[in-house]
Short mmCIF file of C-alpha atoms in Angstrom, two decimals:
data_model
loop_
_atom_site.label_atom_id
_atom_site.label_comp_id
_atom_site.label_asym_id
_atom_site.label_seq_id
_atom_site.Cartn_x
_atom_site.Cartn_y
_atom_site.Cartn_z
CA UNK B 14 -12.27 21.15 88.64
CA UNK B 15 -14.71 18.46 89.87
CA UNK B 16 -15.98 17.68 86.39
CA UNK B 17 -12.05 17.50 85.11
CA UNK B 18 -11.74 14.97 87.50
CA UNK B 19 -14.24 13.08 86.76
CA UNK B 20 -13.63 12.91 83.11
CA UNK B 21 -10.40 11.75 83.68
CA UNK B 22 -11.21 8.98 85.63
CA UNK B 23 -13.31 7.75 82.87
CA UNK B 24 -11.38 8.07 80.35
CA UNK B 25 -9.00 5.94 82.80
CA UNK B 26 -11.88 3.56 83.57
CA UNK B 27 -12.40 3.30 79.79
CA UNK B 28 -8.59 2.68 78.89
CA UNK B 29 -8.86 -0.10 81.42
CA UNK B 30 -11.19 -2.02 79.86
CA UNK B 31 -10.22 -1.78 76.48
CA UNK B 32 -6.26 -2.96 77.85
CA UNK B 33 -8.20 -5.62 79.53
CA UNK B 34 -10.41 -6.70 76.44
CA UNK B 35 -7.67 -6.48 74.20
CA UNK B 36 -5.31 -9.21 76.73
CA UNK B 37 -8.22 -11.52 76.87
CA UNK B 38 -8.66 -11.60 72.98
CA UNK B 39 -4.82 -12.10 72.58
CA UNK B 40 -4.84 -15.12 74.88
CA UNK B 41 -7.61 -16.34 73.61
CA UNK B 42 -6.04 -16.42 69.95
CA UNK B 43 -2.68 -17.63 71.45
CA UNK B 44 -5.07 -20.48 73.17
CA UNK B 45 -6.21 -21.63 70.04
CA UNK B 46 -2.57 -21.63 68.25
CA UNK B 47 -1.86 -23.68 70.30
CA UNK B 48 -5.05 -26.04 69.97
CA UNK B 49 -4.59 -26.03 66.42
CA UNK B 50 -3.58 -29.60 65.48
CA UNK B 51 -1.44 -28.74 61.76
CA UNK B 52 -1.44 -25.53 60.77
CA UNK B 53 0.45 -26.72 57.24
CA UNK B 54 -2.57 -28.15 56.39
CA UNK B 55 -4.45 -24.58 56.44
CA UNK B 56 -5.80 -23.96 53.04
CA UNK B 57 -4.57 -20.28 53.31
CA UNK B 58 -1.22 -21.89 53.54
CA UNK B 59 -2.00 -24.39 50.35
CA UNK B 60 -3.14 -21.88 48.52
CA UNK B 61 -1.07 -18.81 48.87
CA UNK B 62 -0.14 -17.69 45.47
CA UNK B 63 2.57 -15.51 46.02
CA UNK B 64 5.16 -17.91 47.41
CA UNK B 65 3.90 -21.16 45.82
CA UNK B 66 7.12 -22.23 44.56
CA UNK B 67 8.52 -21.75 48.23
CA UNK B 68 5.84 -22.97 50.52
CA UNK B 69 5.36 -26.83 48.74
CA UNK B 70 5.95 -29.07 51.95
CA UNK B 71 7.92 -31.66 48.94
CA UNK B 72 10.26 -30.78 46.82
CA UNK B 73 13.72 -31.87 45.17
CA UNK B 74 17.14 -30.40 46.86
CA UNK B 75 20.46 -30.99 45.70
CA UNK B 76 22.81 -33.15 48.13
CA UNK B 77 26.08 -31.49 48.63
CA UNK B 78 29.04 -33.92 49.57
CA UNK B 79 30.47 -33.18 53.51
CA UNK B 80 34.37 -33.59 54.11
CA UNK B 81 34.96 -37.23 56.02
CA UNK B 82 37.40 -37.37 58.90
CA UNK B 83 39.84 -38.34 56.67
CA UNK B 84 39.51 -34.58 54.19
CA UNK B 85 37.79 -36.94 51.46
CA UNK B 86 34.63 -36.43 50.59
CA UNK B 87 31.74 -38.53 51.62
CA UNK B 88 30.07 -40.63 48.54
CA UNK B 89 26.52 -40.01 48.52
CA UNK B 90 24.36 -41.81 46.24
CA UNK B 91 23.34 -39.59 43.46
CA UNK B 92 23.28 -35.50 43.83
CA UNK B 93 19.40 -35.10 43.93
CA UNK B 94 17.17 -35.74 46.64
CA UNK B 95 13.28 -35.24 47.71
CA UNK B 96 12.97 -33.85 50.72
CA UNK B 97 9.79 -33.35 52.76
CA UNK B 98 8.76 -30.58 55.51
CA UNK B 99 6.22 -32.00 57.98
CA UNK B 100 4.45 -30.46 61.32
CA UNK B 101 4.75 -32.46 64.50
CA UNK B 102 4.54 -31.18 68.00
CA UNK B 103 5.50 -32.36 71.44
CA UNK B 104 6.47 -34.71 72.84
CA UNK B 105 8.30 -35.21 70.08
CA UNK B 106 9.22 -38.92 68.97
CA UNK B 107 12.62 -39.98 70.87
CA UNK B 108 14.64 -40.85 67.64
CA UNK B 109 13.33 -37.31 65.89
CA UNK B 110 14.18 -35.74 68.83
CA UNK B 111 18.01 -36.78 68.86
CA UNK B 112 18.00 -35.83 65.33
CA UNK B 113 17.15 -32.79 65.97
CA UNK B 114 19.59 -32.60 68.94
CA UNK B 115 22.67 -34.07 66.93
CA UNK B 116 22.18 -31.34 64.25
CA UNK B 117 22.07 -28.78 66.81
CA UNK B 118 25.17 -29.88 68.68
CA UNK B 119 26.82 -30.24 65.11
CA UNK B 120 25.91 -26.94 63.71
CA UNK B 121 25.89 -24.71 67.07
CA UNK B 122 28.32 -25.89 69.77
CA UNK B 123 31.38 -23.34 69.02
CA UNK B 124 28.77 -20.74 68.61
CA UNK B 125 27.77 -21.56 71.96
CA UNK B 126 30.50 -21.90 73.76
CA UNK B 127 31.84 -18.59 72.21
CA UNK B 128 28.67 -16.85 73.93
CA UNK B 129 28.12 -15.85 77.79
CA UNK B 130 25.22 -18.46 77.52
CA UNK B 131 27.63 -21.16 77.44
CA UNK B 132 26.74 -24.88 75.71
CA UNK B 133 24.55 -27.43 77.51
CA UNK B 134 22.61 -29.62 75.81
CA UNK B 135 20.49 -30.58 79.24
CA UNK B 136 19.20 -27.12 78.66
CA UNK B 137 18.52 -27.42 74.95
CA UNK B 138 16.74 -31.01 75.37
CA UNK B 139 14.08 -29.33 77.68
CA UNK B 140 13.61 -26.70 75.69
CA UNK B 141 12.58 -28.54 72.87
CA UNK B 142 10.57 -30.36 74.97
CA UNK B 143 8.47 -27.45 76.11
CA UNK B 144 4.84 -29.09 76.08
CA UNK B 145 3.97 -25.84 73.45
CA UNK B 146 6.97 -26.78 71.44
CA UNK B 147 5.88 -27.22 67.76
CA UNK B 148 8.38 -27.80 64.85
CA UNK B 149 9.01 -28.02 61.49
CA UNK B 150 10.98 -31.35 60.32
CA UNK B 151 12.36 -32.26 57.56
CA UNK B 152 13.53 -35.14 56.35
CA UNK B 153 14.49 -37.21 53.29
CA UNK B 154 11.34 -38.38 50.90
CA UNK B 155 11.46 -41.24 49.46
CA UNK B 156 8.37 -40.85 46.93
CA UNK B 157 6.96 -37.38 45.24
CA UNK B 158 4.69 -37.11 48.25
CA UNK B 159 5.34 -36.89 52.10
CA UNK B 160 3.40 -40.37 52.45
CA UNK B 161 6.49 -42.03 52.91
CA UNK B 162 9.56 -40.76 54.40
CA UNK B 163 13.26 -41.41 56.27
CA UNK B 164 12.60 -40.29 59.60
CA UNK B 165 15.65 -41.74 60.52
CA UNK B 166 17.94 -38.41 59.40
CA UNK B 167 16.73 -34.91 59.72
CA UNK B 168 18.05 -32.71 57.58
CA UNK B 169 16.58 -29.24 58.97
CA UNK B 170 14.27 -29.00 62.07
CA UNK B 171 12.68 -25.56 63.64
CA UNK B 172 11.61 -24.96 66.84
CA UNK B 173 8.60 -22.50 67.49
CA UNK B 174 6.08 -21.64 70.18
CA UNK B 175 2.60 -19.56 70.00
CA UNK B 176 2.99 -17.08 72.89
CA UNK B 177 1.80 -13.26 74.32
CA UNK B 178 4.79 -10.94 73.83
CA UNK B 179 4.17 -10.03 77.89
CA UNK B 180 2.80 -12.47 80.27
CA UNK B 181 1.12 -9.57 82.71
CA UNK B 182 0.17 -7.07 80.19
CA UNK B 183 0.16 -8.85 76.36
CA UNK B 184 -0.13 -6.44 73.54
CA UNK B 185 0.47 -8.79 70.90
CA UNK B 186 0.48 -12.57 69.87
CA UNK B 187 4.01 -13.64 68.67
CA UNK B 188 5.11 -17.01 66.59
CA UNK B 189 8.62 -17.07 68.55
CA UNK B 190 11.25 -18.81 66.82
CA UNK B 191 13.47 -20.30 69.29
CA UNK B 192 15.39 -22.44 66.50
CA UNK B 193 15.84 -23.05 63.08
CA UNK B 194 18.94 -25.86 62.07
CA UNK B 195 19.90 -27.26 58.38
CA UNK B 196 22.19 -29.79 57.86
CA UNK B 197 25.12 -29.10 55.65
CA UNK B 198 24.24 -31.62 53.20
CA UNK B 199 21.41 -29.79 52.15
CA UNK B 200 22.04 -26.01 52.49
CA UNK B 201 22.41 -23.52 49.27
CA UNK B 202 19.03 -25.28 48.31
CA UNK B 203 17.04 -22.13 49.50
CA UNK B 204 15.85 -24.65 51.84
CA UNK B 205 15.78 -21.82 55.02
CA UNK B 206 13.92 -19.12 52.82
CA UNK B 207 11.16 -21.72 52.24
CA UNK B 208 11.37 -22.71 55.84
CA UNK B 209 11.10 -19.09 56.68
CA UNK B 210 8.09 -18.52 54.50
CA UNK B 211 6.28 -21.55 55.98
CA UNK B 212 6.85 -19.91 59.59
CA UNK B 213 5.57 -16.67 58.67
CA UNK B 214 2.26 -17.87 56.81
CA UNK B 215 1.77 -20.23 59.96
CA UNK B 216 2.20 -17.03 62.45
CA UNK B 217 -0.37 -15.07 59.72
CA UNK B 218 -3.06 -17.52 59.75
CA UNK B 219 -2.65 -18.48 63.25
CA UNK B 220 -3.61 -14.74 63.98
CA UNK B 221 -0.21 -13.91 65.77
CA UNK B 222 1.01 -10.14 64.91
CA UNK B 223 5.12 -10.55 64.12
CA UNK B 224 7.61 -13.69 63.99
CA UNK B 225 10.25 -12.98 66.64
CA UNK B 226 13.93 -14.60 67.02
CA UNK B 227 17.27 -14.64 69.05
CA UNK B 228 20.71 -14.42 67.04
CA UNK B 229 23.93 -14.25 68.19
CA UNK B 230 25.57 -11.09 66.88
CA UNK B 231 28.78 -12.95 66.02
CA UNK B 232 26.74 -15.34 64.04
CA UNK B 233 27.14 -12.85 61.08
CA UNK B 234 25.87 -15.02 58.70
CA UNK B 235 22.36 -15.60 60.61
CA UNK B 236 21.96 -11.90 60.94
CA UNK B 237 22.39 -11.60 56.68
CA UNK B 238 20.15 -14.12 56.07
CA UNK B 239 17.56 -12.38 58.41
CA UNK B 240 18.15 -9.15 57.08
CA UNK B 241 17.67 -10.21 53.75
CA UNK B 242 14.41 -11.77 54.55
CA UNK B 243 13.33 -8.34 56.33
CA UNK B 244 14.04 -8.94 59.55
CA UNK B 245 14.82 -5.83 62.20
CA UNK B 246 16.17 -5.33 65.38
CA UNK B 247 12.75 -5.53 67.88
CA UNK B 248 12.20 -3.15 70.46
CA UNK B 249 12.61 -5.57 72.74
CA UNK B 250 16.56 -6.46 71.98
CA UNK B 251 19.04 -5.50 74.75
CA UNK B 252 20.59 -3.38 72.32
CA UNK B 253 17.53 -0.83 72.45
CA UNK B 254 18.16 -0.16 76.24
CA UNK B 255 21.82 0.24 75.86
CA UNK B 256 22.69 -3.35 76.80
CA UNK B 257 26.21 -4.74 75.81
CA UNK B 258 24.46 -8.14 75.10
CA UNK B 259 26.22 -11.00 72.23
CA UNK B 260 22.28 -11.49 70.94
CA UNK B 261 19.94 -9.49 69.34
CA UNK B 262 16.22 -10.49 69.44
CA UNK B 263 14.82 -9.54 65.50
CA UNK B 264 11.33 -9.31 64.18
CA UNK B 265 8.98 -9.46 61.22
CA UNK B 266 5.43 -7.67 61.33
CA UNK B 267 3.63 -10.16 59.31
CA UNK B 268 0.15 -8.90 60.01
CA UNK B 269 -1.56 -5.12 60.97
CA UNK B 270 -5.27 -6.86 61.53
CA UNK B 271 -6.76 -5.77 64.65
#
């Protein structure tokens, strides 16, 4: 029926627009993620009451001991440290960024080589150096505040990006996670559940929908910790299509706003 017709093509015209609207607004917030020049210094951040204890940027972590080369332990000069969690974004400075690349290498190499991805740190220096790479460091403090701190050794670094879950047809803004590293030294401090915290409140008030991530699946540790921050399997995941991939992609719906 001529009138059917032409209702449908309305309603198609109509559907258009809105799919069209709707990508422009999600660039457009993705655009000013990335404009955004610290996002820790939001004051919905500062002033988020539920995780207060969590989300402080300095804090006091214990220092656990590493075995030497020799099977002795290390000495490290007392068992309590400050640490400090600051934003930076690239380029990145050249002694953070080898930092950041030595704890990688120390913490992921077997992991790597273990997966069909393989290990090669060419690759994993560029993509930290992503010109929308933004990170979390941290590093020892050496006051109560972040005014002054030891740059020198990182002790946990993430990696993150502000991006449109599709580049033709975006339906969402995501905070992807592309890494997330803590040194030895300092882990069973809750350090990463604070970290995590941080990340989602930054994807929140940066207007991205969910916090998205890559694990190995025989990185069964990873995929607890996730889990027990409320992390699931995303649509997206090879797994969903019937893919015999070693990686799951996970994700957190962290807001429902329009």
């Amino acid at each position: 029926m001529p009138g059917s017709k032409q209702s449908n093509k309305e309603n198609s015209n109509t559907a258009k627009k809105e799919t069209h609207k709707r990508a422009k607004r999600i660039r457009l917030n993705v655009a000013r993620a990335n404009q955004c020049e610290n996002p820790l210094s939001s004051s919905f951040i500062i002033n988020d009451k539920n995780h207060s204890s969590d989300l402080t940027t300095h804090f006091e972590m214990q220092l656990f001991p590493q075995p030497s080369d020799s099977g002795q332990e290390q000495q490290v000069q007392g068992m309590m440290g400050k640490g400090c969690i600051h934003f930076d974004k690239y380029p990145l400075k050249d002694s953070i960024l080898e930092s950041c690349l030595a704890l990688f290498q120390a913490n992921m190499k077997e992991m790597y080589k273990q997966s069909s991805w393989g290990f090669n740190m060419e690759e994993k220096r560029q993509e930290l150096s992503h010109v929308h790479a933004r990170y979390l460091i941290v590093t020892r403090s050496k006051e109560d505040n972040c005014a002054t701190i030891d740059q020198d050794q990182v002790l946990a670094f993430t990696h993150f990006r502000f991006e449109v879950d599709d580049d033709d047809e975006p339906t969402q803004e995501v905070l992807y996670l592309y890494e997330i590293q803590i040194d030895p030294m300092v882990q069973r401090n809750g350090l990463g559940k604070r970290i995590m915290h941080l990340i989602e409140l930054i994807a929140k008030e940066m207007k991205m929908k969910k916090v998205m991530l890559t694990v190995f699946k025989h990185n069964e540790n990873a995929m607890r910790f996730y889990e027990r921050l409320d992390y699931t399997i995303d649509v997206t995941s090879p797994s969903q299509f019937g893919e015999n991939a070693d990686y799951e992609i996970l994700s957190k719906i962290v807001s429902n706003d329009d």
